[in-house]
Short mmCIF file of N, CA, C and O and ligand atoms in Angstrom, two decimals:
data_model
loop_
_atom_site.label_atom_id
_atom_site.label_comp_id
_atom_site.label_asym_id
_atom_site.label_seq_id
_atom_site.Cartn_x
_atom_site.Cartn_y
_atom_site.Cartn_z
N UNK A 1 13.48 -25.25 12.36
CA UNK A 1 14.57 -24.88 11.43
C UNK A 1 14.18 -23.61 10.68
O UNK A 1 12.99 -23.38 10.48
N UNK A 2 14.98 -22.91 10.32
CA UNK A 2 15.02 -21.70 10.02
C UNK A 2 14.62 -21.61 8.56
O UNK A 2 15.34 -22.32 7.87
N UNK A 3 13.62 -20.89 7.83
CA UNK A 3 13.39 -20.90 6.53
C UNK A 3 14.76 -20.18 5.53
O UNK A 3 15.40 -19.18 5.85
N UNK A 4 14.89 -20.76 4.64
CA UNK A 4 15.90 -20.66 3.76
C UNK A 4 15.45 -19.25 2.62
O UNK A 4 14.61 -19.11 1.72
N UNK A 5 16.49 -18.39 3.23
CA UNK A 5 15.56 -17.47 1.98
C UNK A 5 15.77 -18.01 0.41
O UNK A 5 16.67 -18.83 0.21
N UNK A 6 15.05 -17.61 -0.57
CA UNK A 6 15.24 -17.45 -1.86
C UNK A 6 15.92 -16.37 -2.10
O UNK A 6 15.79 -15.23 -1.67
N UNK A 7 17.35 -17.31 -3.51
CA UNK A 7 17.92 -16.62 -4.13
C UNK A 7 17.25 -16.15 -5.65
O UNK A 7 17.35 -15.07 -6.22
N UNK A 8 16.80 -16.92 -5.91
CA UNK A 8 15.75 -16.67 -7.45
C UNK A 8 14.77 -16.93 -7.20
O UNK A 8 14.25 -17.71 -6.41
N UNK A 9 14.24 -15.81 -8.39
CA UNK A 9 13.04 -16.14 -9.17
C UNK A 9 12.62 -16.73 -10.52
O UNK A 9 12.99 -16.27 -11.60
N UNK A 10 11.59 -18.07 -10.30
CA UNK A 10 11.36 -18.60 -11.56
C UNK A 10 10.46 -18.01 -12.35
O UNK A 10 9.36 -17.63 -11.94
N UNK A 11 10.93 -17.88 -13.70
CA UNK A 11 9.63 -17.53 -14.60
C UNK A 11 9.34 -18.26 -15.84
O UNK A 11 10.17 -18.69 -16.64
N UNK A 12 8.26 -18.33 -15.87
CA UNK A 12 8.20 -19.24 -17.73
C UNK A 12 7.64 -18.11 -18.64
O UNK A 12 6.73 -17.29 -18.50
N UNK A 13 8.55 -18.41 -19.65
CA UNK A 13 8.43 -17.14 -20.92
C UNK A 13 6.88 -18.30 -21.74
O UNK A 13 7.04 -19.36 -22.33
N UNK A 14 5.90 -17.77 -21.54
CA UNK A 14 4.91 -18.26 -22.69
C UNK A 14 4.59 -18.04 -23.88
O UNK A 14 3.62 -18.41 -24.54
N UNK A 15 5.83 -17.16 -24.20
CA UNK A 15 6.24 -16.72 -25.90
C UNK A 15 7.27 -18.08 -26.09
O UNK A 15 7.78 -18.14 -27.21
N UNK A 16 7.55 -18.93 -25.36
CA UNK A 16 8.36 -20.04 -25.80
C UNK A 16 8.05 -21.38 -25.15
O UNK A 16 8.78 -22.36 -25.28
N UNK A 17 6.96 -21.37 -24.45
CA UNK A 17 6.42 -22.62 -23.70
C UNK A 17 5.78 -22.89 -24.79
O UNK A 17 5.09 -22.07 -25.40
N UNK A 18 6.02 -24.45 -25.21
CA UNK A 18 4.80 -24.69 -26.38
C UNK A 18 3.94 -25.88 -25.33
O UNK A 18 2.92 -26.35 -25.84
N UNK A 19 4.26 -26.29 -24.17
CA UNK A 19 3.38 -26.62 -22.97
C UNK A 19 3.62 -28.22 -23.13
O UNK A 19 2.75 -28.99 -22.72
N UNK A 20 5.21 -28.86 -23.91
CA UNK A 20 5.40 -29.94 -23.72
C UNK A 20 5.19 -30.86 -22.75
O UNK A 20 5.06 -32.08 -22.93
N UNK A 21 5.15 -30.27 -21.71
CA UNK A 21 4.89 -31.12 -20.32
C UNK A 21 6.23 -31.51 -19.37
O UNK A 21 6.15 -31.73 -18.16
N UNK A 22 7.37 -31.56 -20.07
CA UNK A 22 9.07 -32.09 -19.62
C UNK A 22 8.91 -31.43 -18.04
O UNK A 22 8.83 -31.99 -16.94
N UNK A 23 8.89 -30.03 -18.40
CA UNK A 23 9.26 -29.70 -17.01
C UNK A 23 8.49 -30.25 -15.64
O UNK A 23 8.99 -29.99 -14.55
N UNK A 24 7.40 -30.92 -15.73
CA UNK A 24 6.11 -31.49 -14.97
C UNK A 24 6.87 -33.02 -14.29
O UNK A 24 6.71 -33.44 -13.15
N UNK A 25 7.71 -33.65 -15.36
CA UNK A 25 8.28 -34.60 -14.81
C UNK A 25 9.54 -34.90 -13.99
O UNK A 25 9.89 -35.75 -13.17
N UNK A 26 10.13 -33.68 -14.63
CA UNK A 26 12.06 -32.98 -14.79
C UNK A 26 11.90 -32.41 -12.83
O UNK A 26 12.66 -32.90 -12.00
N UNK A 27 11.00 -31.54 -12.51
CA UNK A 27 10.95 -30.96 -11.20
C UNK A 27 11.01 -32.54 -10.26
O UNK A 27 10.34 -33.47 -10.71
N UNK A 28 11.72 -32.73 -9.14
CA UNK A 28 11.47 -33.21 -8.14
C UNK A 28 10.85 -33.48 -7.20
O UNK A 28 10.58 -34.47 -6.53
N UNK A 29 10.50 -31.88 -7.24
CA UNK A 29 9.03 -31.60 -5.99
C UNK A 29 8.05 -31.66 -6.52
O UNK A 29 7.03 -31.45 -5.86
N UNK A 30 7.97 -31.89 -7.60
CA UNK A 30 6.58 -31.66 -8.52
C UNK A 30 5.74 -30.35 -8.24
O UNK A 30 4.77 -30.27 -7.48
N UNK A 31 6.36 -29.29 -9.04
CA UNK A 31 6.15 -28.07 -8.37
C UNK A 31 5.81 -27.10 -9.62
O UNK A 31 5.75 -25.87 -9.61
N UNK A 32 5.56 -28.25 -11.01
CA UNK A 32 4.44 -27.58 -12.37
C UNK A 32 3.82 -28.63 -12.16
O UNK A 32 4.15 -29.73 -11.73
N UNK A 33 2.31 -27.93 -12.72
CA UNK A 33 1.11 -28.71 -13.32
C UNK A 33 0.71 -27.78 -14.32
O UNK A 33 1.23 -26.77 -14.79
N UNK A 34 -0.55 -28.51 -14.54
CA UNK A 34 -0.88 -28.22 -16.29
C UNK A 34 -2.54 -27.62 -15.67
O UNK A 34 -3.38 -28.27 -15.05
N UNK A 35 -2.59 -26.31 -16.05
CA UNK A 35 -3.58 -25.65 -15.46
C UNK A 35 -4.76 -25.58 -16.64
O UNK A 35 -4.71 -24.73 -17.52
N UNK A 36 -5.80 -26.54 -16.58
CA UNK A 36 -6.96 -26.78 -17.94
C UNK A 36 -7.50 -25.20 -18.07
O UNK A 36 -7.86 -24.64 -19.10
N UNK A 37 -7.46 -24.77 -17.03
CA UNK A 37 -8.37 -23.36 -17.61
C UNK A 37 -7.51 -22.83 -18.63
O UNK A 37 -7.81 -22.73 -19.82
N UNK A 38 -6.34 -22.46 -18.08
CA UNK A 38 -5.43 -21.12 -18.54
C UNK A 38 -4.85 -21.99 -19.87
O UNK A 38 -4.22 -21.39 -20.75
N UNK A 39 -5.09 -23.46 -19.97
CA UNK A 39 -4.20 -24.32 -21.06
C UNK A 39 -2.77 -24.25 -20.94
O UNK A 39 -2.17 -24.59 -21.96
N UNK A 40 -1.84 -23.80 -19.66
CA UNK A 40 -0.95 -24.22 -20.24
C UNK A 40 0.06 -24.76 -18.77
O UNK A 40 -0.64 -24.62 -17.77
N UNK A 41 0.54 -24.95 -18.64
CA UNK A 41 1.79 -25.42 -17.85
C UNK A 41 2.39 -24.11 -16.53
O UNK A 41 3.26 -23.31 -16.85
N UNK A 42 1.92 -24.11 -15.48
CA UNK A 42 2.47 -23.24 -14.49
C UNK A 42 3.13 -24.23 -13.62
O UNK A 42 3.06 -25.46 -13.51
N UNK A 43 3.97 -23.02 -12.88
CA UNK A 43 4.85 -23.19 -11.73
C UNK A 43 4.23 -22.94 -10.54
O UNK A 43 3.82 -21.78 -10.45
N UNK A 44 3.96 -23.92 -9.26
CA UNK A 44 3.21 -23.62 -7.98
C UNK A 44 3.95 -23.56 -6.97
O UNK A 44 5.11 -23.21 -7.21
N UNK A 45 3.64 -23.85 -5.66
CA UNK A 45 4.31 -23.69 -4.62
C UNK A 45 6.02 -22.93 -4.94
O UNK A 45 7.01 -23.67 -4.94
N UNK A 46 6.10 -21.87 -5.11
CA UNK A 46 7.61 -21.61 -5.21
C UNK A 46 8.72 -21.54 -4.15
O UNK A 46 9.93 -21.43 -4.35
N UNK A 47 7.79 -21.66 -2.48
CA UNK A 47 8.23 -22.11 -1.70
C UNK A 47 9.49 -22.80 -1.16
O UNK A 47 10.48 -22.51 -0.49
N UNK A 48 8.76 -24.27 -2.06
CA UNK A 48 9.62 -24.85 -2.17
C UNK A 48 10.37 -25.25 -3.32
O UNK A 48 10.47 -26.45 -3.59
N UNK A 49 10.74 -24.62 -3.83
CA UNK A 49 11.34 -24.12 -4.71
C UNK A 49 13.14 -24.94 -3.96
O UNK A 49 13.61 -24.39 -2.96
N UNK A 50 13.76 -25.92 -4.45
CA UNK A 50 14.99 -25.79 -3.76
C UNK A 50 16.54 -25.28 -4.76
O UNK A 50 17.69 -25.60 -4.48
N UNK A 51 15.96 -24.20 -6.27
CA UNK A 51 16.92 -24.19 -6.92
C UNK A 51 17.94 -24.91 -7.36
O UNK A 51 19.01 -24.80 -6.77
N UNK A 52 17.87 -25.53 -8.15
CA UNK A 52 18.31 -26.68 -8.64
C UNK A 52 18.85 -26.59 -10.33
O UNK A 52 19.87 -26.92 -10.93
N UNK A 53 17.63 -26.01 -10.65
CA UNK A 53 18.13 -25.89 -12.04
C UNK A 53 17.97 -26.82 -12.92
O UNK A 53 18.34 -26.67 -14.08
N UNK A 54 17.39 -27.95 -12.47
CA UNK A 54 17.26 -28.93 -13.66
C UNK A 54 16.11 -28.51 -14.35
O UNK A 54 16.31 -28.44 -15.57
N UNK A 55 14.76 -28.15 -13.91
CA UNK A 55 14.04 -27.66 -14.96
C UNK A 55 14.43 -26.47 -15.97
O UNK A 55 14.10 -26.51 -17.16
N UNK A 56 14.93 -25.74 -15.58
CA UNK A 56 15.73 -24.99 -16.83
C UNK A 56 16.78 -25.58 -17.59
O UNK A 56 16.87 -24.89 -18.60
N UNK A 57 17.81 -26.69 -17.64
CA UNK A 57 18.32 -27.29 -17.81
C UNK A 57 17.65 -27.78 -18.89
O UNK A 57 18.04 -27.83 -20.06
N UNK A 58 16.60 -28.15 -18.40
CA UNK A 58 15.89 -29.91 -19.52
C UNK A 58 14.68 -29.02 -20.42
O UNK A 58 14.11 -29.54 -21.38
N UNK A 59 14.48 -28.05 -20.09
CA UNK A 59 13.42 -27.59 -20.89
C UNK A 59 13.72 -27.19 -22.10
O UNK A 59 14.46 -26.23 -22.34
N UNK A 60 13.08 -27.98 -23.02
CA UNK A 60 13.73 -27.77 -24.66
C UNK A 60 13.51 -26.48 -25.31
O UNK A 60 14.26 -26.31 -26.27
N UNK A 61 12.83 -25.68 -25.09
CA UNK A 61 12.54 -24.28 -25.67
C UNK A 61 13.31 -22.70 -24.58
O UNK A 61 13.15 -21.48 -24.54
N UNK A 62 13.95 -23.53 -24.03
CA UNK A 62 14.76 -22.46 -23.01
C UNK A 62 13.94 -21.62 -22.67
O UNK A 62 14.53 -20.57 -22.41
N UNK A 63 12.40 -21.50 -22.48
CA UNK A 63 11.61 -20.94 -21.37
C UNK A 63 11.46 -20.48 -19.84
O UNK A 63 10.72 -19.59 -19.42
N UNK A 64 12.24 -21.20 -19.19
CA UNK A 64 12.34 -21.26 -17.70
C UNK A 64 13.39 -20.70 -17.75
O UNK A 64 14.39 -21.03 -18.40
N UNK A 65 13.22 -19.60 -16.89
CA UNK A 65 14.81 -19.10 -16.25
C UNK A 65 14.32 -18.90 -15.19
O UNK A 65 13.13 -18.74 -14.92
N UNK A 66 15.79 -18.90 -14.07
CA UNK A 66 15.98 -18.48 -12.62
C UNK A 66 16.82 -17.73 -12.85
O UNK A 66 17.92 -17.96 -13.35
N UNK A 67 16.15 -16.22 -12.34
CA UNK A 67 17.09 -15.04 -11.96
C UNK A 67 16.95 -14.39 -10.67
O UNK A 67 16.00 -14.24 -9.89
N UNK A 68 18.59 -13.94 -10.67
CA UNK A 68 18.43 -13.75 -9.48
C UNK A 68 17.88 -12.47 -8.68
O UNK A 68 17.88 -11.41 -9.30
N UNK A 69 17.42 -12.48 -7.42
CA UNK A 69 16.46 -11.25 -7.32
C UNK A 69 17.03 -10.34 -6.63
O UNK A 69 16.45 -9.27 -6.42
S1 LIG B 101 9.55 -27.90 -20.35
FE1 LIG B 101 9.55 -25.77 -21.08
S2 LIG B 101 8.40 -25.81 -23.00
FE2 LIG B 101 7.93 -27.69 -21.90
S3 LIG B 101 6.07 -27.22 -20.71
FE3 LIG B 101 7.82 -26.84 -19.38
S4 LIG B 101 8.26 -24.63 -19.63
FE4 LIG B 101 6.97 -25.25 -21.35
S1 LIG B 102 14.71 -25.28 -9.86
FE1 LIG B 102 14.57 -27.47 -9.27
S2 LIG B 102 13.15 -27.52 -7.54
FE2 LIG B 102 12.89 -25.53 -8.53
S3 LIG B 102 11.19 -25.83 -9.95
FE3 LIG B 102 13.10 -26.22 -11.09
S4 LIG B 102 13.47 -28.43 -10.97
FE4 LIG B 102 11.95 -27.88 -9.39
#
């Protein structure tokens, strides 16, 4: 099957992540973890990424956006 291109790109503003954790549970693919070095909450595999929007949705500090590229 043919790979699906990406329409967005995710980014987390860390001027507004206070590193609640929501989005870690909120993703489907489970596609944040909580990175101990850096202390705070990244986005991995963007791959699979299937745009969805609920983590920007649910994230209480409106940090996460998907724009489009
Ligand atoms: S839900 Fe938003 S504020 Fe909370 S850890 Fe994720 S990006 Fe940061
Ligand atoms: S847009 Fe959907 S699939 Fe992509 S990271 Fe957010 S919740 Fe996960």
């Amino acid at each position: 099957m043919a790979k699906r291109k990406k329409l967005f790109t995710l980014k987390i503003d860390y001027e507004r992540c206070d590193n609640c954790g929501i989005c870690l549970f909120e993703c489907g693919f489970d596609l944040f973890s909580y990175d101990i070095k850096k202390d705070r909450v990244i986005f991995r595999n963007p791959g699979q990424c299937v745009e969805c929007f609920i983590c920007e949705a649910r994230c209480p500090e409106q940090a996460i956006s998907l724009k489009i590229q």
